[in-house]
């Protein structure tokens, strides 16, 4: 494994962008996972479209560049093909809570054994700061010059009610805590999501707000209802695991312990079975 997981790609994020903290946290997480026996060769990643997606170019891991809001479908396909892999999706708030929200809901509902890290900056920043599903009410951008009249989506309450079995929130300004959250999310057997507060210094600089409000919680909530209450707090922003439980995972319910990559039939056997199906009495 390369020492810093870096690549030859030029980093084009804005100076001070919260994505740098997120990238550093993920690199730390990969090293921690390697020490725990989760090797680089067993990790696959995918990303959508947006500022967040550039992380795919900056980390020396295999995977697939996806399209807007569809990275979660890509990682589900990877997991179906080879359940032994640990698959990780990187998404943006507009990307997955907007275009991809239907895929998100069903991945949580089915308890797919995948991990999703959401770069949540409350804006469509790659396209100059339009309002996104998580923008605060009153947010001013090119699409809402007089301020957004909409209330922001509560994504963690949404995935909790859909059935997610690992729900957490991190902050790009607390790198070591975020790295530990990422490791726990990948280790979890089932659908895991970490919503990561990621300030955009150009269009939605929330560093001061988050620095004042974030507070690390020690333990997850005991019930889903208590976890949903955590997502609705206004006097602070809890950081940590909101909720975690063990439930059967989708691909195991679907086809047991079969591994399609390792257990696939030979070409001759497949043709033989097709011919048997096509035979007419």
PDB file of C-alpha atoms in Angstrom:
ATOM      1  CA  UNK A   1       0.000   0.000   0.000  1.00  0.00           C
ATOM      2  CA  UNK A   2       1.401   3.435  -0.944  1.00  0.00           C
ATOM      3  CA  UNK A   3       2.347   5.407   2.110  1.00  0.00           C
ATOM      4  CA  UNK A   4      -0.082   8.314   1.626  1.00  0.00           C
ATOM      5  CA  UNK A   5      -2.592   6.805  -0.876  1.00  0.00           C
ATOM      6  CA  UNK A   6      -1.970   9.812  -3.111  1.00  0.00           C
ATOM      7  CA  UNK A   7      -2.176   9.880  -6.916  1.00  0.00           C
ATOM      8  CA  UNK A   8      -0.675  11.927  -9.739  1.00  0.00           C
ATOM      9  CA  UNK A   9      -3.907  13.951 -10.139  1.00  0.00           C
ATOM     10  CA  UNK A  10      -3.770  17.705  -9.466  1.00  0.00           C
ATOM     11  CA  UNK A  11      -6.074  18.701  -6.602  1.00  0.00           C
ATOM     12  CA  UNK A  12      -8.447  21.435  -7.793  1.00  0.00           C
ATOM     13  CA  UNK A  13     -10.564  21.965  -4.675  1.00  0.00           C
ATOM     14  CA  UNK A  14     -10.683  25.556  -3.426  1.00  0.00           C
ATOM     15  CA  UNK A  15      -8.140  26.439  -0.734  1.00  0.00           C
ATOM     16  CA  UNK A  16      -9.705  25.849   2.669  1.00  0.00           C
ATOM     17  CA  UNK A  17     -12.399  23.519   1.324  1.00  0.00           C
ATOM     18  CA  UNK A  18     -13.771  21.054   3.874  1.00  0.00           C
ATOM     19  CA  UNK A  19     -13.073  18.289   1.374  1.00  0.00           C
ATOM     20  CA  UNK A  20      -9.394  18.400   2.324  1.00  0.00           C
ATOM     21  CA  UNK A  21     -10.244  17.404   5.891  1.00  0.00           C
ATOM     22  CA  UNK A  22     -12.524  14.668   4.606  1.00  0.00           C
ATOM     23  CA  UNK A  23      -9.818  13.349   2.272  1.00  0.00           C
ATOM     24  CA  UNK A  24      -7.239  13.279   5.060  1.00  0.00           C
ATOM     25  CA  UNK A  25      -9.696  11.523   7.359  1.00  0.00           C
ATOM     26  CA  UNK A  26     -10.373   8.856   4.743  1.00  0.00           C
ATOM     27  CA  UNK A  27      -6.660   8.247   4.159  1.00  0.00           C
ATOM     28  CA  UNK A  28      -6.249   7.795   7.912  1.00  0.00           C
ATOM     29  CA  UNK A  29      -9.239   5.451   7.937  1.00  0.00           C
ATOM     30  CA  UNK A  30      -7.787   3.278   5.160  1.00  0.00           C
ATOM     31  CA  UNK A  31      -4.550   2.894   7.115  1.00  0.00           C
ATOM     32  CA  UNK A  32      -6.476   2.015  10.286  1.00  0.00           C
ATOM     33  CA  UNK A  33      -8.494  -0.566   8.344  1.00  0.00           C
ATOM     34  CA  UNK A  34      -5.309  -2.073   6.916  1.00  0.00           C
ATOM     35  CA  UNK A  35      -4.015  -2.530  10.475  1.00  0.00           C
ATOM     36  CA  UNK A  36      -7.284  -4.309  11.311  1.00  0.00           C
ATOM     37  CA  UNK A  37      -7.001  -6.688   8.387  1.00  0.00           C
ATOM     38  CA  UNK A  38      -9.174  -4.881   5.828  1.00  0.00           C
ATOM     39  CA  UNK A  39      -6.679  -4.621   2.991  1.00  0.00           C
ATOM     40  CA  UNK A  40      -6.503  -2.076   0.197  1.00  0.00           C
ATOM     41  CA  UNK A  41      -7.092  -4.786  -2.432  1.00  0.00           C
ATOM     42  CA  UNK A  42     -10.461  -5.552  -0.822  1.00  0.00           C
ATOM     43  CA  UNK A  43     -11.688  -1.943  -0.977  1.00  0.00           C
ATOM     44  CA  UNK A  44     -13.624  -0.566  -3.953  1.00  0.00           C
ATOM     45  CA  UNK A  45     -14.916   2.991  -4.243  1.00  0.00           C
ATOM     46  CA  UNK A  46     -17.293   4.967  -6.394  1.00  0.00           C
ATOM     47  CA  UNK A  47     -18.388   8.600  -6.540  1.00  0.00           C
ATOM     48  CA  UNK A  48     -21.061  10.654  -8.213  1.00  0.00           C
ATOM     49  CA  UNK A  49     -20.749  14.057  -9.896  1.00  0.00           C
ATOM     50  CA  UNK A  50     -19.793  17.236  -8.059  1.00  0.00           C
ATOM     51  CA  UNK A  51     -16.940  18.653  -5.998  1.00  0.00           C
ATOM     52  CA  UNK A  52     -17.097  15.577  -3.771  1.00  0.00           C
ATOM     53  CA  UNK A  53     -16.488  13.247  -6.709  1.00  0.00           C
ATOM     54  CA  UNK A  54     -12.934  14.486  -7.256  1.00  0.00           C
ATOM     55  CA  UNK A  55     -11.921  12.394  -4.249  1.00  0.00           C
ATOM     56  CA  UNK A  56     -12.023   9.432  -6.644  1.00  0.00           C
ATOM     57  CA  UNK A  57      -9.033  10.945  -8.465  1.00  0.00           C
ATOM     58  CA  UNK A  58      -7.097  11.715  -5.304  1.00  0.00           C
ATOM     59  CA  UNK A  59      -7.134   8.294  -3.610  1.00  0.00           C
ATOM     60  CA  UNK A  60      -5.119   5.343  -4.889  1.00  0.00           C
ATOM     61  CA  UNK A  61      -7.942   2.799  -4.729  1.00  0.00           C
ATOM     62  CA  UNK A  62      -9.760   0.835  -7.406  1.00  0.00           C
ATOM     63  CA  UNK A  63     -13.355   1.529  -8.327  1.00  0.00           C
ATOM     64  CA  UNK A  64     -15.738   3.162 -10.755  1.00  0.00           C
ATOM     65  CA  UNK A  65     -16.559   6.793 -11.453  1.00  0.00           C
ATOM     66  CA  UNK A  66     -20.343   6.936 -11.519  1.00  0.00           C
ATOM     67  CA  UNK A  67     -22.888   9.589 -12.535  1.00  0.00           C
ATOM     68  CA  UNK A  68     -24.980  12.065 -10.573  1.00  0.00           C
ATOM     69  CA  UNK A  69     -26.732  10.329  -7.677  1.00  0.00           C
ATOM     70  CA  UNK A  70     -25.960   6.834  -8.950  1.00  0.00           C
ATOM     71  CA  UNK A  71     -22.775   5.941  -7.070  1.00  0.00           C
ATOM     72  CA  UNK A  72     -24.885   3.997  -4.599  1.00  0.00           C
ATOM     73  CA  UNK A  73     -26.188   1.751  -7.376  1.00  0.00           C
ATOM     74  CA  UNK A  74     -22.610   1.181  -8.541  1.00  0.00           C
ATOM     75  CA  UNK A  75     -21.415   0.017  -5.137  1.00  0.00           C
ATOM     76  CA  UNK A  76     -24.447  -2.228  -4.753  1.00  0.00           C
ATOM     77  CA  UNK A  77     -23.510  -3.913  -8.036  1.00  0.00           C
ATOM     78  CA  UNK A  78     -19.929  -4.359  -6.822  1.00  0.00           C
ATOM     79  CA  UNK A  79     -21.176  -5.978  -3.617  1.00  0.00           C
ATOM     80  CA  UNK A  80     -23.577  -8.292  -5.457  1.00  0.00           C
ATOM     81  CA  UNK A  81     -20.779  -9.455  -7.758  1.00  0.00           C
ATOM     82  CA  UNK A  82     -18.264 -10.121  -4.976  1.00  0.00           C
ATOM     83  CA  UNK A  83     -19.650 -10.012  -1.421  1.00  0.00           C
ATOM     84  CA  UNK A  84     -16.142 -10.371   0.024  1.00  0.00           C
ATOM     85  CA  UNK A  85     -15.299  -6.800  -0.966  1.00  0.00           C
ATOM     86  CA  UNK A  86     -15.803  -3.709   1.177  1.00  0.00           C
ATOM     87  CA  UNK A  87     -17.481  -1.147  -1.068  1.00  0.00           C
ATOM     88  CA  UNK A  88     -17.601   2.573  -0.346  1.00  0.00           C
ATOM     89  CA  UNK A  89     -19.517   5.336  -2.081  1.00  0.00           C
ATOM     90  CA  UNK A  90     -18.745   9.032  -1.916  1.00  0.00           C
ATOM     91  CA  UNK A  91     -21.675  11.354  -2.541  1.00  0.00           C
ATOM     92  CA  UNK A  92     -22.610  15.016  -2.383  1.00  0.00           C
ATOM     93  CA  UNK A  93     -25.703  16.403  -0.667  1.00  0.00           C
ATOM     94  CA  UNK A  94     -27.269  17.550  -3.938  1.00  0.00           C
ATOM     95  CA  UNK A  95     -26.036  14.392  -5.625  1.00  0.00           C
ATOM     96  CA  UNK A  96     -27.522  11.770  -3.277  1.00  0.00           C
ATOM     97  CA  UNK A  97     -30.209  13.701  -1.380  1.00  0.00           C
ATOM     98  CA  UNK A  98     -31.485  15.163  -4.668  1.00  0.00           C
ATOM     99  CA  UNK A  99     -30.983  13.140  -7.860  1.00  0.00           C
ATOM    100  CA  UNK A 100     -30.169   9.902  -6.070  1.00  0.00           C
ATOM    101  CA  UNK A 101     -32.592  10.011  -3.148  1.00  0.00           C
ATOM    102  CA  UNK A 102     -34.743   7.127  -4.414  1.00  0.00           C
ATOM    103  CA  UNK A 103     -31.679   4.863  -4.644  1.00  0.00           C
ATOM    104  CA  UNK A 104     -30.622   5.959  -1.158  1.00  0.00           C
ATOM    105  CA  UNK A 105     -33.992   5.100   0.368  1.00  0.00           C
ATOM    106  CA  UNK A 106     -34.079   1.613  -1.130  1.00  0.00           C
ATOM    107  CA  UNK A 107     -30.474   0.828  -0.225  1.00  0.00           C
ATOM    108  CA  UNK A 108     -31.356   1.688   3.388  1.00  0.00           C
ATOM    109  CA  UNK A 109     -34.677  -0.183   3.202  1.00  0.00           C
ATOM    110  CA  UNK A 110     -33.017  -3.360   1.955  1.00  0.00           C
ATOM    111  CA  UNK A 111     -30.079  -3.060   4.354  1.00  0.00           C
ATOM    112  CA  UNK A 112     -27.576  -3.372   1.527  1.00  0.00           C
ATOM    113  CA  UNK A 113     -24.100  -4.153   2.878  1.00  0.00           C
ATOM    114  CA  UNK A 114     -22.503  -0.955   1.551  1.00  0.00           C
ATOM    115  CA  UNK A 115     -20.987   2.201   3.043  1.00  0.00           C
ATOM    116  CA  UNK A 116     -21.834   5.747   1.977  1.00  0.00           C
ATOM    117  CA  UNK A 117     -19.918   8.905   2.899  1.00  0.00           C
ATOM    118  CA  UNK A 118     -21.852  12.081   2.083  1.00  0.00           C
ATOM    119  CA  UNK A 119     -19.965  15.354   1.598  1.00  0.00           C
ATOM    120  CA  UNK A 120     -22.693  17.679   2.866  1.00  0.00           C
ATOM    121  CA  UNK A 121     -21.924  21.346   2.166  1.00  0.00           C
ATOM    122  CA  UNK A 122     -25.488  22.555   1.694  1.00  0.00           C
ATOM    123  CA  UNK A 123     -24.994  23.777  -1.880  1.00  0.00           C
ATOM    124  CA  UNK A 124     -24.407  22.695  -5.467  1.00  0.00           C
ATOM    125  CA  UNK A 125     -20.936  24.185  -5.315  1.00  0.00           C
ATOM    126  CA  UNK A 126     -19.399  22.767  -8.496  1.00  0.00           C
ATOM    127  CA  UNK A 127     -22.038  24.689 -10.470  1.00  0.00           C
ATOM    128  CA  UNK A 128     -21.505  27.938  -8.500  1.00  0.00           C
ATOM    129  CA  UNK A 129     -23.578  27.487  -5.368  1.00  0.00           C
ATOM    130  CA  UNK A 130     -27.200  26.813  -6.234  1.00  0.00           C
ATOM    131  CA  UNK A 131     -29.563  25.758  -3.445  1.00  0.00           C
ATOM    132  CA  UNK A 132     -29.392  22.044  -2.556  1.00  0.00           C
ATOM    133  CA  UNK A 133     -31.735  19.772  -0.558  1.00  0.00           C
ATOM    134  CA  UNK A 134     -29.827  20.531   2.667  1.00  0.00           C
ATOM    135  CA  UNK A 135     -29.396  24.301   2.195  1.00  0.00           C
ATOM    136  CA  UNK A 136     -30.630  26.327   5.152  1.00  0.00           C
ATOM    137  CA  UNK A 137     -33.856  28.273   4.776  1.00  0.00           C
ATOM    138  CA  UNK A 138     -32.883  31.739   3.556  1.00  0.00           C
ATOM    139  CA  UNK A 139     -29.789  30.505   1.701  1.00  0.00           C
ATOM    140  CA  UNK A 140     -28.887  32.888  -1.122  1.00  0.00           C
ATOM    141  CA  UNK A 141     -27.373  31.538  -4.315  1.00  0.00           C
ATOM    142  CA  UNK A 142     -27.746  31.823  -8.112  1.00  0.00           C
ATOM    143  CA  UNK A 143     -31.020  29.865  -8.054  1.00  0.00           C
ATOM    144  CA  UNK A 144     -32.379  31.640  -4.936  1.00  0.00           C
ATOM    145  CA  UNK A 145     -31.023  35.216  -5.018  1.00  0.00           C
ATOM    146  CA  UNK A 146     -33.637  36.402  -2.489  1.00  0.00           C
ATOM    147  CA  UNK A 147     -33.109  33.413  -0.216  1.00  0.00           C
ATOM    148  CA  UNK A 148     -34.492  29.880  -0.284  1.00  0.00           C
ATOM    149  CA  UNK A 149     -38.037  29.602   1.039  1.00  0.00           C
ATOM    150  CA  UNK A 150     -37.715  25.836   1.583  1.00  0.00           C
ATOM    151  CA  UNK A 151     -36.877  24.060   4.813  1.00  0.00           C
ATOM    152  CA  UNK A 152     -33.797  21.829   4.511  1.00  0.00           C
ATOM    153  CA  UNK A 153     -34.165  18.085   4.172  1.00  0.00           C
ATOM    154  CA  UNK A 154     -33.291  16.079   7.287  1.00  0.00           C
ATOM    155  CA  UNK A 155     -31.351  13.257   5.586  1.00  0.00           C
ATOM    156  CA  UNK A 156     -30.486  11.236   8.677  1.00  0.00           C
ATOM    157  CA  UNK A 157     -34.109  11.151   9.841  1.00  0.00           C
ATOM    158  CA  UNK A 158     -35.012  10.012   6.321  1.00  0.00           C
ATOM    159  CA  UNK A 159     -32.567   7.083   6.207  1.00  0.00           C
ATOM    160  CA  UNK A 160     -33.398   6.070   9.780  1.00  0.00           C
ATOM    161  CA  UNK A 161     -37.078   5.783   8.933  1.00  0.00           C
ATOM    162  CA  UNK A 162     -36.157   3.900   5.743  1.00  0.00           C
ATOM    163  CA  UNK A 163     -34.298   1.226   7.726  1.00  0.00           C
ATOM    164  CA  UNK A 164     -30.590   2.147   7.745  1.00  0.00           C
ATOM    165  CA  UNK A 165     -28.719   0.106  10.354  1.00  0.00           C
ATOM    166  CA  UNK A 166     -25.707   2.426  10.844  1.00  0.00           C
ATOM    167  CA  UNK A 167     -26.325   6.165  10.847  1.00  0.00           C
ATOM    168  CA  UNK A 168     -23.687   8.693  11.844  1.00  0.00           C
ATOM    169  CA  UNK A 169     -22.605  12.291  11.416  1.00  0.00           C
ATOM    170  CA  UNK A 170     -19.043  13.552  11.146  1.00  0.00           C
ATOM    171  CA  UNK A 171     -17.338  16.892  10.608  1.00  0.00           C
ATOM    172  CA  UNK A 172     -14.489  17.643   8.217  1.00  0.00           C
ATOM    173  CA  UNK A 173     -13.054  19.941  10.876  1.00  0.00           C
ATOM    174  CA  UNK A 174     -12.546  17.025  13.295  1.00  0.00           C
ATOM    175  CA  UNK A 175     -10.365  14.718  11.232  1.00  0.00           C
ATOM    176  CA  UNK A 176      -9.387  12.094  13.808  1.00  0.00           C
ATOM    177  CA  UNK A 177     -12.984  11.616  14.977  1.00  0.00           C
ATOM    178  CA  UNK A 178     -14.181  11.405  11.379  1.00  0.00           C
ATOM    179  CA  UNK A 179     -11.525   8.806  10.517  1.00  0.00           C
ATOM    180  CA  UNK A 180     -12.691   6.596  13.385  1.00  0.00           C
ATOM    181  CA  UNK A 181     -16.322   6.961  12.262  1.00  0.00           C
ATOM    182  CA  UNK A 182     -15.356   5.921   8.742  1.00  0.00           C
ATOM    183  CA  UNK A 183     -13.651   2.775   9.997  1.00  0.00           C
ATOM    184  CA  UNK A 184     -16.671   1.811  12.101  1.00  0.00           C
ATOM    185  CA  UNK A 185     -18.996   2.421   9.159  1.00  0.00           C
ATOM    186  CA  UNK A 186     -16.987   0.159   6.849  1.00  0.00           C
ATOM    187  CA  UNK A 187     -16.745  -2.536   9.524  1.00  0.00           C
ATOM    188  CA  UNK A 188     -20.533  -2.508  10.017  1.00  0.00           C
ATOM    189  CA  UNK A 189     -22.393  -5.367   8.364  1.00  0.00           C
ATOM    190  CA  UNK A 190     -25.315  -3.660   6.674  1.00  0.00           C
ATOM    191  CA  UNK A 191     -26.193  -0.263   5.250  1.00  0.00           C
ATOM    192  CA  UNK A 192     -23.958   2.424   6.760  1.00  0.00           C
ATOM    193  CA  UNK A 193     -24.117   6.150   6.089  1.00  0.00           C
ATOM    194  CA  UNK A 194     -21.988   8.954   7.493  1.00  0.00           C
ATOM    195  CA  UNK A 195     -23.312  12.428   6.753  1.00  0.00           C
ATOM    196  CA  UNK A 196     -20.213  14.638   6.839  1.00  0.00           C
ATOM    197  CA  UNK A 197     -20.508  18.367   7.487  1.00  0.00           C
ATOM    198  CA  UNK A 198     -18.167  19.794   4.866  1.00  0.00           C
ATOM    199  CA  UNK A 199     -17.943  23.598   4.675  1.00  0.00           C
ATOM    200  CA  UNK A 200     -17.639  25.215   1.245  1.00  0.00           C
ATOM    201  CA  UNK A 201     -15.474  28.287   1.759  1.00  0.00           C
ATOM    202  CA  UNK A 202     -16.514  29.757  -1.594  1.00  0.00           C
ATOM    203  CA  UNK A 203     -20.307  29.516  -1.506  1.00  0.00           C
ATOM    204  CA  UNK A 204     -21.375  28.314   1.951  1.00  0.00           C
ATOM    205  CA  UNK A 205     -18.684  28.855   4.579  1.00  0.00           C
ATOM    206  CA  UNK A 206     -20.094  27.183   7.684  1.00  0.00           C
ATOM    207  CA  UNK A 207     -16.880  26.667   9.669  1.00  0.00           C
ATOM    208  CA  UNK A 208     -17.773  29.150  12.418  1.00  0.00           C
ATOM    209  CA  UNK A 209     -21.309  27.803  12.730  1.00  0.00           C
ATOM    210  CA  UNK A 210     -20.164  24.195  12.994  1.00  0.00           C
ATOM    211  CA  UNK A 211     -17.281  24.982  15.330  1.00  0.00           C
ATOM    212  CA  UNK A 212     -19.809  26.558  17.705  1.00  0.00           C
ATOM    213  CA  UNK A 213     -22.459  23.829  17.473  1.00  0.00           C
ATOM    214  CA  UNK A 214     -20.810  20.433  16.997  1.00  0.00           C
ATOM    215  CA  UNK A 215     -20.586  18.166  20.022  1.00  0.00           C
ATOM    216  CA  UNK A 216     -19.270  14.585  20.084  1.00  0.00           C
ATOM    217  CA  UNK A 217     -21.658  12.042  21.576  1.00  0.00           C
ATOM    218  CA  UNK A 218     -20.265   8.982  23.349  1.00  0.00           C
ATOM    219  CA  UNK A 219     -22.920   6.371  22.599  1.00  0.00           C
ATOM    220  CA  UNK A 220     -25.553   5.711  19.924  1.00  0.00           C
ATOM    221  CA  UNK A 221     -29.216   6.147  20.781  1.00  0.00           C
ATOM    222  CA  UNK A 222     -30.897   3.007  22.077  1.00  0.00           C
ATOM    223  CA  UNK A 223     -33.966   3.297  19.843  1.00  0.00           C
ATOM    224  CA  UNK A 224     -34.682   4.626  16.381  1.00  0.00           C
ATOM    225  CA  UNK A 225     -37.047   7.242  17.799  1.00  0.00           C
ATOM    226  CA  UNK A 226     -34.310   8.537  20.088  1.00  0.00           C
ATOM    227  CA  UNK A 227     -31.932   8.629  17.122  1.00  0.00           C
ATOM    228  CA  UNK A 228     -34.437  10.646  15.096  1.00  0.00           C
ATOM    229  CA  UNK A 229     -34.668  13.072  18.012  1.00  0.00           C
ATOM    230  CA  UNK A 230     -30.887  13.542  17.789  1.00  0.00           C
ATOM    231  CA  UNK A 231     -31.256  14.575  14.143  1.00  0.00           C
ATOM    232  CA  UNK A 232     -33.756  17.254  15.151  1.00  0.00           C
ATOM    233  CA  UNK A 233     -31.725  19.016  17.835  1.00  0.00           C
ATOM    234  CA  UNK A 234     -31.275  22.750  17.241  1.00  0.00           C
ATOM    235  CA  UNK A 235     -29.017  23.891  20.089  1.00  0.00           C
ATOM    236  CA  UNK A 236     -26.185  21.575  19.036  1.00  0.00           C
ATOM    237  CA  UNK A 237     -25.126  19.264  16.205  1.00  0.00           C
ATOM    238  CA  UNK A 238     -24.286  15.814  17.583  1.00  0.00           C
ATOM    239  CA  UNK A 239     -21.258  14.112  16.046  1.00  0.00           C
ATOM    240  CA  UNK A 240     -20.881  10.364  16.196  1.00  0.00           C
ATOM    241  CA  UNK A 241     -22.985   7.261  15.684  1.00  0.00           C
ATOM    242  CA  UNK A 242     -26.665   8.130  16.050  1.00  0.00           C
ATOM    243  CA  UNK A 243     -27.918   4.578  15.676  1.00  0.00           C
ATOM    244  CA  UNK A 244     -26.576   1.091  15.018  1.00  0.00           C
ATOM    245  CA  UNK A 245     -28.236  -2.313  14.931  1.00  0.00           C
ATOM    246  CA  UNK A 246     -27.679  -5.711  13.384  1.00  0.00           C
ATOM    247  CA  UNK A 247     -30.183  -6.946  10.814  1.00  0.00           C
ATOM    248  CA  UNK A 248     -30.011  -9.515   7.989  1.00  0.00           C
ATOM    249  CA  UNK A 249     -28.335  -8.062   4.911  1.00  0.00           C
ATOM    250  CA  UNK A 250     -29.855  -8.052   1.461  1.00  0.00           C
ATOM    251  CA  UNK A 251     -27.446 -10.101  -0.635  1.00  0.00           C
ATOM    252  CA  UNK A 252     -27.307 -12.897   1.949  1.00  0.00           C
ATOM    253  CA  UNK A 253     -31.101 -13.083   2.054  1.00  0.00           C
ATOM    254  CA  UNK A 254     -31.115 -13.072  -1.732  1.00  0.00           C
ATOM    255  CA  UNK A 255     -28.579 -15.813  -2.477  1.00  0.00           C
ATOM    256  CA  UNK A 256     -27.059 -17.042   0.779  1.00  0.00           C
ATOM    257  CA  UNK A 257     -23.314 -17.524   0.804  1.00  0.00           C
ATOM    258  CA  UNK A 258     -22.910 -17.668  -2.977  1.00  0.00           C
ATOM    259  CA  UNK A 259     -20.127 -15.533  -4.413  1.00  0.00           C
ATOM    260  CA  UNK A 260     -20.944 -14.894  -8.100  1.00  0.00           C
ATOM    261  CA  UNK A 261     -17.305 -14.115  -8.939  1.00  0.00           C
ATOM    262  CA  UNK A 262     -15.868 -17.266  -7.385  1.00  0.00           C
ATOM    263  CA  UNK A 263     -18.797 -19.617  -7.879  1.00  0.00           C
ATOM    264  CA  UNK A 264     -19.706 -18.800 -11.476  1.00  0.00           C
ATOM    265  CA  UNK A 265     -20.229 -21.645 -13.915  1.00  0.00           C
ATOM    266  CA  UNK A 266     -17.848 -22.270 -16.778  1.00  0.00           C
ATOM    267  CA  UNK A 267     -18.849 -21.116 -20.252  1.00  0.00           C
ATOM    268  CA  UNK A 268     -19.490 -24.674 -21.360  1.00  0.00           C
ATOM    269  CA  UNK A 269     -21.717 -25.374 -18.359  1.00  0.00           C
ATOM    270  CA  UNK A 270     -23.702 -22.172 -18.959  1.00  0.00           C
ATOM    271  CA  UNK A 271     -24.238 -23.064 -22.612  1.00  0.00           C
ATOM    272  CA  UNK A 272     -25.265 -26.575 -21.643  1.00  0.00           C
ATOM    273  CA  UNK A 273     -27.908 -25.258 -19.244  1.00  0.00           C
ATOM    274  CA  UNK A 274     -29.200 -22.766 -21.795  1.00  0.00           C
ATOM    275  CA  UNK A 275     -29.556 -25.525 -24.360  1.00  0.00           C
ATOM    276  CA  UNK A 276     -31.411 -27.677 -21.831  1.00  0.00           C
ATOM    277  CA  UNK A 277     -33.859 -24.858 -21.224  1.00  0.00           C
ATOM    278  CA  UNK A 278     -34.378 -24.390 -24.953  1.00  0.00           C
ATOM    279  CA  UNK A 279     -34.989 -28.053 -25.710  1.00  0.00           C
ATOM    280  CA  UNK A 280     -38.555 -28.790 -26.817  1.00  0.00           C
ATOM    281  CA  UNK A 281     -40.168 -32.121 -26.015  1.00  0.00           C
TER     282      UNK A 281
END
